[in-house]
Amino acid sequence: MKYARIIDGGVVDSISYDLPYFEGGPEPGWTEVPDDVFAGFSFDGENFTGPEPTPPPRKTVLKSLV
């Protein structure tokens, strides 16, 4: 099992493979999630969506003039 802490705005803040406990009970704010969910994902109440991938940096090709 995998657990995620979801903060305000529905963003997954932290991931844990053990349910965190605090003062003898489960720590509030942690939810069981599928294995393909990671920190940075968004949660709309029903579905998790991953962050938008960032495009790779553009490469500049320099040609020498001879």
PDB file of N, CA and C in Angstrom:
ATOM      1  N   MET A   1       0.838  -1.181   0.000  1.00  0.00           N
ATOM      2  CA  MET A   1       0.000   0.000   0.000  1.00  0.00           C
ATOM      3  C   MET A   1       0.882   1.242   0.000  1.00  0.00           C
ATOM      4  N   LYS A   2       0.335   2.294  -0.574  1.00  0.00           N
ATOM      5  CA  LYS A   2       1.047   3.562  -0.677  1.00  0.00           C
ATOM      6  C   LYS A   2       0.093   4.657  -0.206  1.00  0.00           C
ATOM      7  N   TYR A   3       0.619   5.634   0.515  1.00  0.00           N
ATOM      8  CA  TYR A   3      -0.196   6.708   1.064  1.00  0.00           C
ATOM      9  C   TYR A   3       0.359   8.053   0.623  1.00  0.00           C
ATOM     10  N   ALA A   4      -0.551   9.015   0.456  1.00  0.00           N
ATOM     11  CA  ALA A   4      -0.151  10.362   0.059  1.00  0.00           C
ATOM     12  C   ALA A   4      -0.775  11.365   1.013  1.00  0.00           C
ATOM     13  N   ARG A   5      -0.021  12.420   1.302  1.00  0.00           N
ATOM     14  CA  ARG A   5      -0.569  13.545   2.065  1.00  0.00           C
ATOM     15  C   ARG A   5      -0.977  14.589   1.048  1.00  0.00           C
ATOM     16  N   ILE A   6      -2.255  14.934   1.066  1.00  0.00           N
ATOM     17  CA  ILE A   6      -2.798  15.897   0.110  1.00  0.00           C
ATOM     18  C   ILE A   6      -3.015  17.210   0.847  1.00  0.00           C
ATOM     19  N   ILE A   7      -2.369  18.271   0.354  1.00  0.00           N
ATOM     20  CA  ILE A   7      -2.462  19.575   1.009  1.00  0.00           C
ATOM     21  C   ILE A   7      -3.520  20.422   0.321  1.00  0.00           C
ATOM     22  N   ASP A   8      -3.739  21.614   0.837  1.00  0.00           N
ATOM     23  CA  ASP A   8      -4.729  22.534   0.270  1.00  0.00           C
ATOM     24  C   ASP A   8      -4.504  22.700  -1.218  1.00  0.00           C
ATOM     25  N   GLY A   9      -5.572  22.737  -1.954  1.00  0.00           N
ATOM     26  CA  GLY A   9      -5.478  22.870  -3.400  1.00  0.00           C
ATOM     27  C   GLY A   9      -5.419  21.526  -4.095  1.00  0.00           C
ATOM     28  N   GLY A  10      -5.424  20.428  -3.330  1.00  0.00           N
ATOM     29  CA  GLY A  10      -5.448  19.102  -3.925  1.00  0.00           C
ATOM     30  C   GLY A  10      -4.130  18.625  -4.482  1.00  0.00           C
ATOM     31  N   VAL A  11      -3.024  19.119  -3.951  1.00  0.00           N
ATOM     32  CA  VAL A  11      -1.704  18.721  -4.450  1.00  0.00           C
ATOM     33  C   VAL A  11      -1.102  17.678  -3.512  1.00  0.00           C
ATOM     34  N   VAL A  12      -0.544  16.601  -4.099  1.00  0.00           N
ATOM     35  CA  VAL A  12       0.132  15.574  -3.305  1.00  0.00           C
ATOM     36  C   VAL A  12       1.462  16.148  -2.836  1.00  0.00           C
ATOM     37  N   ASP A  13       1.609  16.264  -1.524  1.00  0.00           N
ATOM     38  CA  ASP A  13       2.796  16.870  -0.924  1.00  0.00           C
ATOM     39  C   ASP A  13       3.857  15.830  -0.600  1.00  0.00           C
ATOM     40  N   SER A  14       3.440  14.686  -0.048  1.00  0.00           N
ATOM     41  CA  SER A  14       4.382  13.658   0.390  1.00  0.00           C
ATOM     42  C   SER A  14       3.820  12.278   0.103  1.00  0.00           C
ATOM     43  N   ILE A  15       4.723  11.305  -0.023  1.00  0.00           N
ATOM     44  CA  ILE A  15       4.366   9.906  -0.258  1.00  0.00           C
ATOM     45  C   ILE A  15       5.001   9.065   0.845  1.00  0.00           C
ATOM     46  N   SER A  16       4.269   8.031   1.302  1.00  0.00           N
ATOM     47  CA  SER A  16       4.802   7.104   2.299  1.00  0.00           C
ATOM     48  C   SER A  16       4.280   5.705   1.986  1.00  0.00           C
ATOM     49  N   TYR A  17       5.116   4.708   2.223  1.00  0.00           N
ATOM     50  CA  TYR A  17       4.679   3.325   2.035  1.00  0.00           C
ATOM     51  C   TYR A  17       4.110   2.741   3.322  1.00  0.00           C
ATOM     52  N   ASP A  18       4.153   3.486   4.416  1.00  0.00           N
ATOM     53  CA  ASP A  18       3.535   3.116   5.686  1.00  0.00           C
ATOM     54  C   ASP A  18       2.649   4.275   6.114  1.00  0.00           C
ATOM     55  N   LEU A  19       1.468   3.953   6.633  1.00  0.00           N
ATOM     56  CA  LEU A  19       0.573   5.003   7.101  1.00  0.00           C
ATOM     57  C   LEU A  19       1.185   5.667   8.330  1.00  0.00           C
ATOM     58  N   PRO A  20       1.491   6.968   8.248  1.00  0.00           N
ATOM     59  CA  PRO A  20       2.101   7.657   9.393  1.00  0.00           C
ATOM     60  C   PRO A  20       1.134   7.732  10.580  1.00  0.00           C
ATOM     61  N   TYR A  21       1.679   7.500  11.762  1.00  0.00           N
ATOM     62  CA  TYR A  21       0.892   7.573  12.992  1.00  0.00           C
ATOM     63  C   TYR A  21       1.390   8.724  13.843  1.00  0.00           C
ATOM     64  N   PHE A  22       0.454   9.347  14.564  1.00  0.00           N
ATOM     65  CA  PHE A  22       0.783  10.451  15.456  1.00  0.00           C
ATOM     66  C   PHE A  22      -0.062  10.298  16.710  1.00  0.00           C
ATOM     67  N   GLU A  23       0.584  10.226  17.843  1.00  0.00           N
ATOM     68  CA  GLU A  23      -0.094  10.096  19.138  1.00  0.00           C
ATOM     69  C   GLU A  23      -1.067   8.922  19.159  1.00  0.00           C
ATOM     70  N   GLY A  24      -0.644   7.765  18.635  1.00  0.00           N
ATOM     71  CA  GLY A  24      -1.420   6.536  18.732  1.00  0.00           C
ATOM     72  C   GLY A  24      -2.457   6.303  17.651  1.00  0.00           C
ATOM     73  N   GLY A  25      -2.657   7.259  16.761  1.00  0.00           N
ATOM     74  CA  GLY A  25      -3.647   7.075  15.696  1.00  0.00           C
ATOM     75  C   GLY A  25      -3.088   7.524  14.367  1.00  0.00           C
ATOM     76  N   PRO A  26      -3.794   7.173  13.288  1.00  0.00           N
ATOM     77  CA  PRO A  26      -3.316   7.604  11.969  1.00  0.00           C
ATOM     78  C   PRO A  26      -3.234   9.128  11.891  1.00  0.00           C
ATOM     79  N   GLU A  27      -2.174   9.608  11.291  1.00  0.00           N
ATOM     80  CA  GLU A  27      -2.002  11.053  11.134  1.00  0.00           C
ATOM     81  C   GLU A  27      -3.035  11.569  10.139  1.00  0.00           C
ATOM     82  N   PRO A  28      -3.753  12.641  10.461  1.00  0.00           N
ATOM     83  CA  PRO A  28      -4.775  13.159   9.551  1.00  0.00           C
ATOM     84  C   PRO A  28      -4.167  13.659   8.240  1.00  0.00           C
ATOM     85  N   GLY A  29      -4.951  13.587   7.178  1.00  0.00           N
ATOM     86  CA  GLY A  29      -4.525  14.119   5.890  1.00  0.00           C
ATOM     87  C   GLY A  29      -3.870  13.114   4.966  1.00  0.00           C
ATOM     88  N   TRP A  30      -3.698  11.865   5.413  1.00  0.00           N
ATOM     89  CA  TRP A  30      -3.068  10.841   4.575  1.00  0.00           C
ATOM     90  C   TRP A  30      -4.148   9.955   3.967  1.00  0.00           C
ATOM     91  N   THR A  31      -4.002   9.642   2.676  1.00  0.00           N
ATOM     92  CA  THR A  31      -4.974   8.867   1.925  1.00  0.00           C
ATOM     93  C   THR A  31      -4.273   7.753   1.172  1.00  0.00           C
ATOM     94  N   GLU A  32      -4.901   6.575   1.115  1.00  0.00           N
ATOM     95  CA  GLU A  32      -4.334   5.481   0.324  1.00  0.00           C
ATOM     96  C   GLU A  32      -4.460   5.839  -1.159  1.00  0.00           C
ATOM     97  N   VAL A  33      -3.379   5.634  -1.914  1.00  0.00           N
ATOM     98  CA  VAL A  33      -3.353   6.011  -3.329  1.00  0.00           C
ATOM     99  C   VAL A  33      -2.788   4.864  -4.169  1.00  0.00           C
ATOM    100  N   PRO A  34      -3.045   4.886  -5.489  1.00  0.00           N
ATOM    101  CA  PRO A  34      -2.450   3.885  -6.381  1.00  0.00           C
ATOM    102  C   PRO A  34      -0.931   4.044  -6.450  1.00  0.00           C
ATOM    103  N   ASP A  35      -0.256   2.983  -6.858  1.00  0.00           N
ATOM    104  CA  ASP A  35       1.210   2.993  -6.914  1.00  0.00           C
ATOM    105  C   ASP A  35       1.785   3.986  -7.916  1.00  0.00           C
ATOM    106  N   ASP A  36       0.998   4.413  -8.906  1.00  0.00           N
ATOM    107  CA  ASP A  36       1.535   5.320  -9.920  1.00  0.00           C
ATOM    108  C   ASP A  36       1.350   6.798  -9.567  1.00  0.00           C
ATOM    109  N   VAL A  37       1.009   7.105  -8.311  1.00  0.00           N
ATOM    110  CA  VAL A  37       0.861   8.488  -7.852  1.00  0.00           C
ATOM    111  C   VAL A  37       2.141   8.900  -7.127  1.00  0.00           C
ATOM    112  N   PHE A  38       2.618  10.099  -7.436  1.00  0.00           N
ATOM    113  CA  PHE A  38       3.848  10.607  -6.836  1.00  0.00           C
ATOM    114  C   PHE A  38       3.634  12.035  -6.354  1.00  0.00           C
ATOM    115  N   ALA A  39       4.583  12.555  -5.577  1.00  0.00           N
ATOM    116  CA  ALA A  39       4.509  13.939  -5.113  1.00  0.00           C
ATOM    117  C   ALA A  39       4.437  14.866  -6.319  1.00  0.00           C
ATOM    118  N   GLY A  40       3.627  15.890  -6.218  1.00  0.00           N
ATOM    119  CA  GLY A  40       3.445  16.833  -7.312  1.00  0.00           C
ATOM    120  C   GLY A  40       2.178  16.564  -8.108  1.00  0.00           C
ATOM    121  N   PHE A  41       1.559  15.391  -7.919  1.00  0.00           N
ATOM    122  CA  PHE A  41       0.306  15.097  -8.605  1.00  0.00           C
ATOM    123  C   PHE A  41      -0.805  15.945  -8.003  1.00  0.00           C
ATOM    124  N   SER A  42      -1.877  16.129  -8.760  1.00  0.00           N
ATOM    125  CA  SER A  42      -3.046  16.863  -8.291  1.00  0.00           C
ATOM    126  C   SER A  42      -4.190  15.884  -8.058  1.00  0.00           C
ATOM    127  N   PHE A  43      -5.057  16.203  -7.111  1.00  0.00           N
ATOM    128  CA  PHE A  43      -6.206  15.363  -6.788  1.00  0.00           C
ATOM    129  C   PHE A  43      -7.442  16.236  -6.797  1.00  0.00           C
ATOM    130  N   ASP A  44      -8.429  15.873  -7.626  1.00  0.00           N
ATOM    131  CA  ASP A  44      -9.644  16.675  -7.741  1.00  0.00           C
ATOM    132  C   ASP A  44     -10.802  16.117  -6.918  1.00  0.00           C
ATOM    133  N   GLY A  45     -10.526  15.170  -6.041  1.00  0.00           N
ATOM    134  CA  GLY A  45     -11.573  14.554  -5.243  1.00  0.00           C
ATOM    135  C   GLY A  45     -11.919  13.165  -5.735  1.00  0.00           C
ATOM    136  N   GLU A  46     -11.614  12.881  -7.012  1.00  0.00           N
ATOM    137  CA  GLU A  46     -11.878  11.563  -7.586  1.00  0.00           C
ATOM    138  C   GLU A  46     -10.666  10.987  -8.300  1.00  0.00           C
ATOM    139  N   ASN A  47      -9.940  11.817  -9.020  1.00  0.00           N
ATOM    140  CA  ASN A  47      -8.840  11.334  -9.858  1.00  0.00           C
ATOM    141  C   ASN A  47      -7.541  12.067  -9.557  1.00  0.00           C
ATOM    142  N   PHE A  48      -6.444  11.348  -9.765  1.00  0.00           N
ATOM    143  CA  PHE A  48      -5.115  11.938  -9.654  1.00  0.00           C
ATOM    144  C   PHE A  48      -4.600  12.233 -11.058  1.00  0.00           C
ATOM    145  N   THR A  49      -3.982  13.389 -11.233  1.00  0.00           N
ATOM    146  CA  THR A  49      -3.361  13.724 -12.514  1.00  0.00           C
ATOM    147  C   THR A  49      -1.934  14.174 -12.254  1.00  0.00           C
ATOM    148  N   GLY A  50      -1.051  13.727 -13.125  1.00  0.00           N
ATOM    149  CA  GLY A  50       0.363  14.050 -12.971  1.00  0.00           C
ATOM    150  C   GLY A  50       0.666  15.464 -13.405  1.00  0.00           C
ATOM    151  N   PRO A  51       1.796  15.970 -12.951  1.00  0.00           N
ATOM    152  CA  PRO A  51       2.201  17.314 -13.369  1.00  0.00           C
ATOM    153  C   PRO A  51       2.514  17.330 -14.861  1.00  0.00           C
ATOM    154  N   GLU A  52       2.338  18.467 -15.471  1.00  0.00           N
ATOM    155  CA  GLU A  52       2.652  18.606 -16.893  1.00  0.00           C
ATOM    156  C   GLU A  52       4.151  18.452 -17.096  1.00  0.00           C
ATOM    157  N   PRO A  53       4.548  17.602 -18.025  1.00  0.00           N
ATOM    158  CA  PRO A  53       5.991  17.457 -18.261  1.00  0.00           C
ATOM    159  C   PRO A  53       6.574  18.739 -18.841  1.00  0.00           C
ATOM    160  N   THR A  54       7.753  19.082 -18.413  1.00  0.00           N
ATOM    161  CA  THR A  54       8.406  20.271 -18.946  1.00  0.00           C
ATOM    162  C   THR A  54       9.188  19.878 -20.190  1.00  0.00           C
ATOM    163  N   PRO A  55       9.155  20.701 -21.206  1.00  0.00           N
ATOM    164  CA  PRO A  55       9.894  20.362 -22.424  1.00  0.00           C
ATOM    165  C   PRO A  55      11.396  20.411 -22.171  1.00  0.00           C
ATOM    166  N   PRO A  56      12.142  19.606 -22.899  1.00  0.00           N
ATOM    167  CA  PRO A  56      13.597  19.645 -22.714  1.00  0.00           C
ATOM    168  C   PRO A  56      14.150  20.989 -23.170  1.00  0.00           C
ATOM    169  N   PRO A  57      15.260  21.412 -22.592  1.00  0.00           N
ATOM    170  CA  PRO A  57      15.836  22.696 -23.010  1.00  0.00           C
ATOM    171  C   PRO A  57      16.280  22.632 -24.470  1.00  0.00           C
ATOM    172  N   ARG A  58      16.170  23.751 -25.127  1.00  0.00           N
ATOM    173  CA  ARG A  58      16.572  23.805 -26.536  1.00  0.00           C
ATOM    174  C   ARG A  58      18.082  23.769 -26.631  1.00  0.00           C
ATOM    175  N   LYS A  59      18.553  23.039 -27.605  1.00  0.00           N
ATOM    176  CA  LYS A  59      19.994  22.954 -27.825  1.00  0.00           C
ATOM    177  C   LYS A  59      20.376  23.923 -28.933  1.00  0.00           C
ATOM    178  N   THR A  60      21.463  24.589 -28.729  1.00  0.00           N
ATOM    179  CA  THR A  60      21.967  25.517 -29.729  1.00  0.00           C
ATOM    180  C   THR A  60      23.156  24.872 -30.420  1.00  0.00           C
ATOM    181  N   VAL A  61      23.084  24.841 -31.719  1.00  0.00           N
ATOM    182  CA  VAL A  61      24.177  24.265 -32.498  1.00  0.00           C
ATOM    183  C   VAL A  61      24.992  25.412 -33.076  1.00  0.00           C
ATOM    184  N   LEU A  62      26.255  25.401 -32.773  1.00  0.00           N
ATOM    185  CA  LEU A  62      27.145  26.434 -33.291  1.00  0.00           C
ATOM    186  C   LEU A  62      27.995  25.844 -34.405  1.00  0.00           C
ATOM    187  N   LYS A  63      28.044  26.553 -35.497  1.00  0.00           N
ATOM    188  CA  LYS A  63      28.890  26.118 -36.609  1.00  0.00           C
ATOM    189  C   LYS A  63      30.064  27.078 -36.707  1.00  0.00           C
ATOM    190  N   SER A  64      31.213  26.517 -36.899  1.00  0.00           N
ATOM    191  CA  SER A  64      32.379  27.389 -37.055  1.00  0.00           C
ATOM    192  C   SER A  64      32.543  27.724 -38.532  1.00  0.00           C
ATOM    193  N   LEU A  65      32.851  28.952 -38.783  1.00  0.00           N
ATOM    194  CA  LEU A  65      33.078  29.395 -40.156  1.00  0.00           C
ATOM    195  C   LEU A  65      34.570  29.332 -40.446  1.00  0.00           C
ATOM    196  N   VAL A  66      34.920  28.648 -41.500  1.00  0.00           N
ATOM    197  CA  VAL A  66      36.339  28.505 -41.848  1.00  0.00           C
ATOM    198  C   VAL A  66      36.623  29.290 -43.094  1.00  0.00           C
TER     199      VAL A  66
END
